[in-house]
Amino acid sequence: MEGVISYNGSSWADQWDTSDPAAPTKKKTSNGGATAKYKQKVGDGLEKTKSVASTGMKKVKQGTSSGIQWIKDKYRKTTHKS
């Protein structure tokens, strides 16, 4: 491999890693109560968001329908003049 320098058989990451490989990793302890509360709050927020989005889409649909009907009525009035 041209251009790659080996340092005692170690990889680049091994050369620059300053952590102790023999050090035990800390396990995260979970607080089930706090996690459950957080999930509940997020779930409630998502339900509210869905509700607001649904209501908004109904309003957009109604407004679009009314706007298209208004355009059709204007078109009919201008084409059916006697």
CSV table of C-alpha atoms in Angstrom, one decimal:
chain,number,residue,atom,x,y,z
A,1,MET,CA,0.0,0.0,0.0
A,2,GLU,CA,1.6,3.1,-1.2
A,3,GLY,CA,1.4,6.2,0.9
A,4,VAL,CA,0.2,4.4,4.0
A,5,ILE,CA,2.5,4.4,7.0
A,6,SER,CA,2.2,1.6,9.5
A,7,TYR,CA,3.0,2.2,13.1
A,8,ASN,CA,3.8,-1.1,14.8
A,9,GLY,CA,0.9,-2.8,13.0
A,10,SER,CA,-1.6,-0.4,14.5
A,11,SER,CA,-4.3,1.3,12.4
A,12,TRP,CA,-4.6,5.0,12.1
A,13,ALA,CA,-7.5,5.0,14.6
A,14,ASP,CA,-5.5,3.0,17.1
A,15,GLN,CA,-2.6,5.4,16.9
A,16,TRP,CA,-4.8,8.5,17.6
A,17,ASP,CA,-7.3,6.9,20.1
A,18,THR,CA,-6.4,8.2,23.6
A,19,SER,CA,-8.9,6.1,25.5
A,20,ASP,CA,-7.8,3.1,27.5
A,21,PRO,CA,-9.0,0.0,25.7
A,22,ALA,CA,-8.9,-2.0,29.0
A,23,ALA,CA,-11.2,0.5,30.8
A,24,PRO,CA,-14.7,-0.8,31.3
A,25,THR,CA,-17.5,1.0,29.6
A,26,LYS,CA,-20.2,2.5,31.7
A,27,LYS,CA,-23.6,1.0,31.3
A,28,LYS,CA,-26.4,3.5,31.1
A,29,THR,CA,-29.0,3.0,33.8
A,30,SER,CA,-32.5,3.8,32.6
A,31,ASN,CA,-35.1,5.4,34.7
A,32,GLY,CA,-38.2,3.7,33.5
A,33,GLY,CA,-40.6,6.1,35.1
A,34,ALA,CA,-39.0,9.2,33.4
A,35,THR,CA,-38.8,7.4,30.1
A,36,ALA,CA,-42.5,6.4,30.3
A,37,LYS,CA,-43.5,9.9,31.2
A,38,TYR,CA,-41.5,11.3,28.3
A,39,LYS,CA,-43.0,8.8,25.8
A,40,GLN,CA,-46.5,9.6,27.1
A,41,LYS,CA,-45.9,13.3,26.6
A,42,VAL,CA,-44.5,12.8,23.1
A,43,GLY,CA,-47.4,10.6,22.2
A,44,ASP,CA,-49.9,13.1,23.5
A,45,GLY,CA,-48.1,15.8,21.5
A,46,LEU,CA,-48.2,13.7,18.3
A,47,GLU,CA,-52.0,13.1,18.8
A,48,LYS,CA,-52.5,16.9,19.2
A,49,THR,CA,-50.4,17.5,16.1
A,50,LYS,CA,-52.4,14.9,14.1
A,51,SER,CA,-55.7,16.4,15.2
A,52,VAL,CA,-54.6,20.0,14.3
A,53,ALA,CA,-53.3,18.8,10.9
A,54,SER,CA,-56.5,16.9,10.2
A,55,THR,CA,-58.6,19.9,11.1
A,56,GLY,CA,-56.4,22.1,8.9
A,57,MET,CA,-56.6,19.8,6.0
A,58,LYS,CA,-60.4,19.7,6.3
A,59,LYS,CA,-60.4,23.5,6.2
A,60,VAL,CA,-58.1,23.6,3.1
A,61,LYS,CA,-60.3,21.0,1.4
A,62,GLN,CA,-63.5,23.1,2.1
A,63,GLY,CA,-61.8,26.3,1.0
A,64,THR,CA,-60.5,24.7,-2.2
A,65,SER,CA,-63.9,23.3,-2.9
A,66,SER,CA,-65.6,26.6,-2.4
A,67,GLY,CA,-63.1,28.4,-4.5
A,68,ILE,CA,-63.5,26.0,-7.4
A,69,GLN,CA,-67.3,26.3,-7.2
A,70,TRP,CA,-67.0,30.1,-7.3
A,71,ILE,CA,-64.8,29.9,-10.4
A,72,LYS,CA,-67.3,27.5,-12.1
A,73,ASP,CA,-70.2,29.9,-11.2
A,74,LYS,CA,-68.3,32.9,-12.6
A,75,TYR,CA,-67.5,30.9,-15.8
A,76,ARG,CA,-71.1,29.9,-16.3
A,77,LYS,CA,-72.4,33.4,-15.8
A,78,THR,CA,-70.0,34.8,-18.4
A,79,THR,CA,-70.6,32.1,-21.0
A,80,HIS,CA,-74.4,32.0,-20.7
A,81,LYS,CA,-75.2,35.6,-21.1
A,82,SER,CA,-78.3,36.2,-23.3
